[in-house]
Structure formats: C-alpha cells, structure tokens
Coordinates of C-alpha atoms in Angstrom, one line a residue:
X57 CA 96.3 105.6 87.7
X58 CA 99.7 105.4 89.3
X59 CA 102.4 107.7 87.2
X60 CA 104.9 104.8 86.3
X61 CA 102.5 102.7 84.2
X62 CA 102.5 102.6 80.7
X63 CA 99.6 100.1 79.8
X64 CA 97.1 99.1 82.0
X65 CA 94.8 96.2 81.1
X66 CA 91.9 96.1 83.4
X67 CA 89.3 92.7 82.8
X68 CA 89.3 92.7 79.7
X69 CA 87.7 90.2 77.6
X70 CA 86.6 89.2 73.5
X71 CA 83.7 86.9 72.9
X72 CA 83.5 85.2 69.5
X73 CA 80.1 83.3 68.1
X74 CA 80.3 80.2 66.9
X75 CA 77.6 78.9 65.0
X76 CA 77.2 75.5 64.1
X77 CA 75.0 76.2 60.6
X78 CA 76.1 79.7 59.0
X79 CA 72.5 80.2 58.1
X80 CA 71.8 80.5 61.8
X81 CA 74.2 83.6 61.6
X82 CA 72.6 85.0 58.3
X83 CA 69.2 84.8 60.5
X84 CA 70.4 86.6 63.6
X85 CA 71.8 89.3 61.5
X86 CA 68.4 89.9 60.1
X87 CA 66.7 89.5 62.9
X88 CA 64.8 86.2 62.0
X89 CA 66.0 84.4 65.0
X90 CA 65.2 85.1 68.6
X91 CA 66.8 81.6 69.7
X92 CA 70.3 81.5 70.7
X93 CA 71.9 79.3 68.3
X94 CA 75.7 79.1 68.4
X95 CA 78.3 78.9 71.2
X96 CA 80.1 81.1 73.2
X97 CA 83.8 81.1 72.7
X98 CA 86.1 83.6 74.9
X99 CA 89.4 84.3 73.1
X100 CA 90.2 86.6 76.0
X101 CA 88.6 86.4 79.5
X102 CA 88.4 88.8 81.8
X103 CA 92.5 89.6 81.2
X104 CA 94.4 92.1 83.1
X105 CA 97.9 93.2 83.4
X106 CA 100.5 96.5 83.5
X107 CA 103.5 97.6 81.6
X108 CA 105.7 100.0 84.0
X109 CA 107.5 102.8 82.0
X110 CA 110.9 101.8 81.3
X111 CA 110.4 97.7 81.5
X112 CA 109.4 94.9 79.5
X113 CA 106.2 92.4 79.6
X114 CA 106.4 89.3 77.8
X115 CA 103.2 87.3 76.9
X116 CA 104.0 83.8 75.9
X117 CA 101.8 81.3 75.0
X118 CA 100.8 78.3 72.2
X119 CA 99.0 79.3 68.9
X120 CA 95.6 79.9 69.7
X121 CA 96.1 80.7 73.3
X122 CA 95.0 84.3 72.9
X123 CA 98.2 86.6 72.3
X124 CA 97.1 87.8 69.1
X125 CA 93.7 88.8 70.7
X126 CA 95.0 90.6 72.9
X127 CA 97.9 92.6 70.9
X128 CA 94.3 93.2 68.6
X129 CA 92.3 94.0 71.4
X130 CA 94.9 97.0 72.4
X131 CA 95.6 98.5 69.2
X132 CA 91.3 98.5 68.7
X133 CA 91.4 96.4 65.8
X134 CA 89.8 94.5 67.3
X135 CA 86.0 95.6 69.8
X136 CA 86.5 94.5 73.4
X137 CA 83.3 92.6 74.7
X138 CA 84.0 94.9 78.2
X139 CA 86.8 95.8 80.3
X140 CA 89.6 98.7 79.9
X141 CA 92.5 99.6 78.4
X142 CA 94.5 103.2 79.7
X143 CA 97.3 104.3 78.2
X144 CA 99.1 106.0 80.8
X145 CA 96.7 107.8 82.6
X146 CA 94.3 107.9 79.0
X147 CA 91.4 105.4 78.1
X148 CA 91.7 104.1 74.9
X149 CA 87.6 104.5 74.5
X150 CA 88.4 108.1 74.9
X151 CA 91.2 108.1 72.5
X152 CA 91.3 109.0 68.4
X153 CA 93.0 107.0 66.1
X154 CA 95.3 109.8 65.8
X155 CA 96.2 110.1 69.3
X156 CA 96.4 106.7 70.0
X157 CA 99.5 106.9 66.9
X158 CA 101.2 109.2 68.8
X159 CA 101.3 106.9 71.9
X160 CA 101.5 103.7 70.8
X161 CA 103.8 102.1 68.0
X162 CA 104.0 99.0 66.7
X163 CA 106.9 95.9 65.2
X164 CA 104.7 93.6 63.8
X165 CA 105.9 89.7 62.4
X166 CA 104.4 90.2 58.9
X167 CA 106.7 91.7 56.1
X168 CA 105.7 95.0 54.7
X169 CA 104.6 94.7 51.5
X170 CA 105.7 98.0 49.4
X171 CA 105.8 99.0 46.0
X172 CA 109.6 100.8 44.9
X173 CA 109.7 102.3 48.3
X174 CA 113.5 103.2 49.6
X175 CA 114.0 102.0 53.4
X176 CA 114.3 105.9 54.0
X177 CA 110.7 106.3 53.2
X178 CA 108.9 103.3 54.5
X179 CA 110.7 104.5 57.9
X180 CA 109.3 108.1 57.2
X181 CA 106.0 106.7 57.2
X182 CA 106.1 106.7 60.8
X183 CA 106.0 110.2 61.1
X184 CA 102.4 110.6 59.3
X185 CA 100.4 110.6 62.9
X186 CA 102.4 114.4 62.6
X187 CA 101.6 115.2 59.2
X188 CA 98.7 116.7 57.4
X189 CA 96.2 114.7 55.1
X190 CA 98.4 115.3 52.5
X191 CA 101.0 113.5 54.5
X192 CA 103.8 116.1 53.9
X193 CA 106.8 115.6 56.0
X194 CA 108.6 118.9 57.8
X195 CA 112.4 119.3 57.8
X196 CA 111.7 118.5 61.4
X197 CA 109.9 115.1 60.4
X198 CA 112.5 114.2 58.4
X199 CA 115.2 114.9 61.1
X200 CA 113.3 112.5 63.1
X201 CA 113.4 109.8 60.5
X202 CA 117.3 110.2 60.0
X203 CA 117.6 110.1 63.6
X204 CA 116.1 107.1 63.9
X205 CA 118.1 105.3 60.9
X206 CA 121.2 105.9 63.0
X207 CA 119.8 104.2 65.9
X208 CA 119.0 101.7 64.3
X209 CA 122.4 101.2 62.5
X210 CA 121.0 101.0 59.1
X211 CA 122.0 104.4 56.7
X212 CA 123.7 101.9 54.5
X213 CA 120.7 100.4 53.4
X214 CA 118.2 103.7 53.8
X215 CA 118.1 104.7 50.0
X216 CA 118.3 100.6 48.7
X217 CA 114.3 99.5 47.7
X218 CA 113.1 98.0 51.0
X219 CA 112.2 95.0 49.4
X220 CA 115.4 94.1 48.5
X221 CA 117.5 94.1 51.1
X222 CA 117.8 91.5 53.8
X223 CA 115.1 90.4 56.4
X224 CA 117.4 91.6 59.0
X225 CA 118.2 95.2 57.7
X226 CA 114.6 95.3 56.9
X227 CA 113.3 94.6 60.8
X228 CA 116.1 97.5 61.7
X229 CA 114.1 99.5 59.0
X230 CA 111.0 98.8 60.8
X231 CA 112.4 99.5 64.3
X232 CA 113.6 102.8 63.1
X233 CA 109.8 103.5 61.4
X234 CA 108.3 102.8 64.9
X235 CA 111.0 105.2 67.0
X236 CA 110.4 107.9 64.7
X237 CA 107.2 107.5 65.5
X238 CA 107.9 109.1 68.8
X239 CA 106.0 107.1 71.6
X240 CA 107.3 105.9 74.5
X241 CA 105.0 102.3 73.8
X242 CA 106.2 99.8 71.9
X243 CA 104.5 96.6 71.3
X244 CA 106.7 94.1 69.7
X245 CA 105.0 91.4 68.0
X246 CA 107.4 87.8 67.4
X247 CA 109.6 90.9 66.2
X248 CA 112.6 88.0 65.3
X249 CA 110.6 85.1 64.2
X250 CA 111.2 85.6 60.8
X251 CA 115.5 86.5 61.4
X252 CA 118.2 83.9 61.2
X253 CA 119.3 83.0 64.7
X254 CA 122.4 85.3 64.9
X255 CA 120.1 88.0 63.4
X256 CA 117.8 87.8 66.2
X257 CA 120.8 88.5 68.7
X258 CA 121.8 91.7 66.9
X259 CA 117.8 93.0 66.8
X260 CA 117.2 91.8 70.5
X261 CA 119.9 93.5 71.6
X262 CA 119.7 96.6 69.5
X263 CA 116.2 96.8 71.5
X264 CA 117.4 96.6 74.7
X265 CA 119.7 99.2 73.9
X266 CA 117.1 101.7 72.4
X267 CA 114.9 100.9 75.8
X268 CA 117.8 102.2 77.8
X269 CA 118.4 105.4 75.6
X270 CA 115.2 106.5 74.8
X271 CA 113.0 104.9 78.1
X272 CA 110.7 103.2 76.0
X273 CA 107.9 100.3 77.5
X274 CA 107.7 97.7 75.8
X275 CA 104.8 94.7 75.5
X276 CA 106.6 91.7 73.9
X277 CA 104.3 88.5 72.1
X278 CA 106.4 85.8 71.5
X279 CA 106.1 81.7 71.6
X280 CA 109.7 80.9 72.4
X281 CA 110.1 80.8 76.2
X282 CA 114.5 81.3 75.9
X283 CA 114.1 85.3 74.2
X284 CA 111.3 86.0 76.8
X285 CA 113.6 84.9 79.4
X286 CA 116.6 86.8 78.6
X287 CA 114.5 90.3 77.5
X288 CA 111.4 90.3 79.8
X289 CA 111.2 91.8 83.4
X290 CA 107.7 90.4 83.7
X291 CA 105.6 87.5 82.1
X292 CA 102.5 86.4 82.0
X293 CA 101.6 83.0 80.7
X294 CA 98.2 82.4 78.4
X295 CA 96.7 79.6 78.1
X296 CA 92.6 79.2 76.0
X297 CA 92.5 82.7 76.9
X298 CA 93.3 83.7 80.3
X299 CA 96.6 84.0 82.6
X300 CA 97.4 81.1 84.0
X301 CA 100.5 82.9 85.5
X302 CA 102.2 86.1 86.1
X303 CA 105.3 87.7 88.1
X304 CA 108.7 88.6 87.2
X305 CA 110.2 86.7 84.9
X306 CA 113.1 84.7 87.1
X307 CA 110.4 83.8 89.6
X308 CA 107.9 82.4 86.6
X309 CA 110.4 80.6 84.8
X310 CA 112.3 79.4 87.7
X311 CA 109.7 78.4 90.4
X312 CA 106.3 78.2 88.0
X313 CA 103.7 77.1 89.6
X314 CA 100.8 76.7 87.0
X315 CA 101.2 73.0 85.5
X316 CA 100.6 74.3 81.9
X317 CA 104.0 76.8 83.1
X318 CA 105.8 73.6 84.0
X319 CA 104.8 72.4 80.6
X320 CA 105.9 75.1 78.7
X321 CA 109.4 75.2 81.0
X322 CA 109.9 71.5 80.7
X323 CA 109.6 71.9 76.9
X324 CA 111.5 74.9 76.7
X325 CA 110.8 76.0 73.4
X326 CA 107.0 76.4 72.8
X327 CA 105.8 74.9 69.3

C-alpha cells in the first residue's frame, strides 16, 4: 500500500435480497426453503477508489445511486458482500471499533439529537475513542476539545444548549467534535445540506482551511455537482451502484465522458 493514501477501496461490493413474498424470507431464515426465491439487487458493485493524504474525493450521485452504501460500507455499519477497505496501510477487517475511532471521524447530514447538552460537551464527545468506559475526559482531552472550538470559530456558542443555537453554529460544533477526535480521515456526509446558502460558504470554507492546517483527507458525499466542483480534487460519479466515472475533478466536469456525467453537468444541480 503506497504511503500517501488515506482510504483505499478495493472491489468492493453490497448485495441486498429482495423478496417478492416476505414469507419466502421468514422460510429462508429457518431453513424451510432450499429454492432461491428473491432477487438479487447490488447497491454497490464491485467499487473501488483512493483518498491521497492531504486531498479531497467527492462522490456525487442521484438518491439511490449508492453513496450512502458506500459511506455505510466504510464506517462497517454496514457487512460488505466481499472486497476491501485499508485505512492507510490497515484493513478495516482487522480493525476494532475502537481503532477504527481513532482513524476515522465523521460530519454526518442528520441533526444530533441531545438532551441539555452544552455545545462544549457534545464536541467533547469526540474524545471518548481516548477515554475509559467510564468516559472520563483528561485535562489533556479537554485541551483538545477547546482547541478544536477555536478552530472552528465557535467559543461564543460552546456553553449555549446545543440545541438551541443555530443550524450553522451547530455544524461548526460538530466539525470541532470530529477534529478533536484527532484523525487525519474525515468523511463528510452532505455536511451543508441542511445550512442557508451563505452558511454553506462560511462551513465549506472553514473546511478547506482546517484541511490545510491540520493535513486532513477528506471523502466528501454530496448531490449538488457546483460544491463538489469548487472543493473536490477528485470525483467519482455513481450511478445504480457503480462508477460510471472518475478523474480529477476539472477533467470530469469539464470533458465528461459518461452520458449519465453529461446528464448530471447539463443539469447542473442534481435533484
């Protein structure tokens, strides 16, 4: 595994059952059926890609095209049929949950839900991967988590309920929960599909900033073709579960090649 890579995705692929009559799957799970009785649909197949320390990979595509599957697929919530997944020079299937935390962070699109939790401590949950099972946080931790407020540009907000202050200081918030976290992987989720359009600026470029400081990798899932454009040195285009295009992201967007690519660039903004 070559040093500068930070994710490798080697033919990877998730196979769903689809079963016409859910009694057909109640029988196969007893072992009352030896017929094959439902069809075979790939949600990822046979996918493969890199993330080089230090740079960006967008992966754009319609709903149902297979993004989620394979953010899922990476972060093991969801079982690969086969293929691999290294992290850095690491396989995943080798890897404890625990480890894997200390590697890879996440900015997800769905709002945290938390009960009378300040924005200081929903960003110090980050740091459990460290902690005990008591999940105790060090003066060290806690540096850590103020450090990463001030990235961020949030301490106004830190000690305000996290639920009450606005979506935009609440994705900083989140930001600042997954830097603390102290991995060099960051996979970013529609991390502005939820923020006002001149909130989505700020955060966007309050990333690109935070790559350059702290020389994190990102893997970025988005649907809207313009933000992948302007933030992503690579892209790779899904369509029905497979890449129906790759390179960097000038050449992709400005020469594609794929018709479903001259669809998506024609249309500009994916629905």
């Amino acid at each position: 595994m070559a040093e500068d890579i930070a994710i490798s995705v080697n033919d990877v692929s998730k196979m769903y059952k689809l079963y016409d009559n859910p009694m057909d799957r109640l029988k196969e799970s007893l072992g009352l059926s030896r017929k094959k009785k439902y069809k075979e649909h790939y949600a990822l197949n046979h996918v493969s890609f890199q993330v080089h320390k230090g740079e960006t990979v967008g992966i754009i595509g319609t709903n149902g095209s297979g993004k989620s599957t394979i953010l899922k697929t990476i972060t093991k919530q969801l079982k690969k049929l086969d293929g691999t997944v290294f992290l850095g020079e690491a396989s995943m299937d080798e890897l404890k949950d625990s480890q894997i935390s200390r590697r890879l962070s996440m900015v997800m699109t769905e709002r945290l839900r938390t009960e009378l939790m300040s924005g200081r401590e929903v960003v110090a949950s980050g740091r459990y991967p460290y902690t005990g099972r008591f999940g105790i946080l060090s003066k060290e931790d806690w540096a850590k988590v103020d450090e990463a407020i001030a990235l961020v540009h949030a301490g106004e907000v830190q000690d305000q309920d996290f639920m009450k202050i606005s979506d935009g200081q609440r994705q900083r918030l989140m930001l600042a929960r997954a830097i603390c976290q102290d991995t060099k992987i960051l996979i970013l989720d529609e991390p502005t599909s939820m923020l006002d359009v001149s909130v989505q600026a700020q955060v966007m470029t309050l990333l690109k900033e935070l790559q350059e400081k702290l020389g994190l990798s990102y893997l970025f899932i988005s649907h809207d073709l313009d933000v992948v454009r302007w933030f992503c040195d690579e892209i790779a285009v899904m369509e029905e579960g497979k890449f129906v295009e790759t390179g960097r992201t000038e050449d992709v967007i400005g020469h594609p090649k794929a018709e479903f690519t001259k669809r998506l660039v024609e249309n500009f903004i994916l629905e």
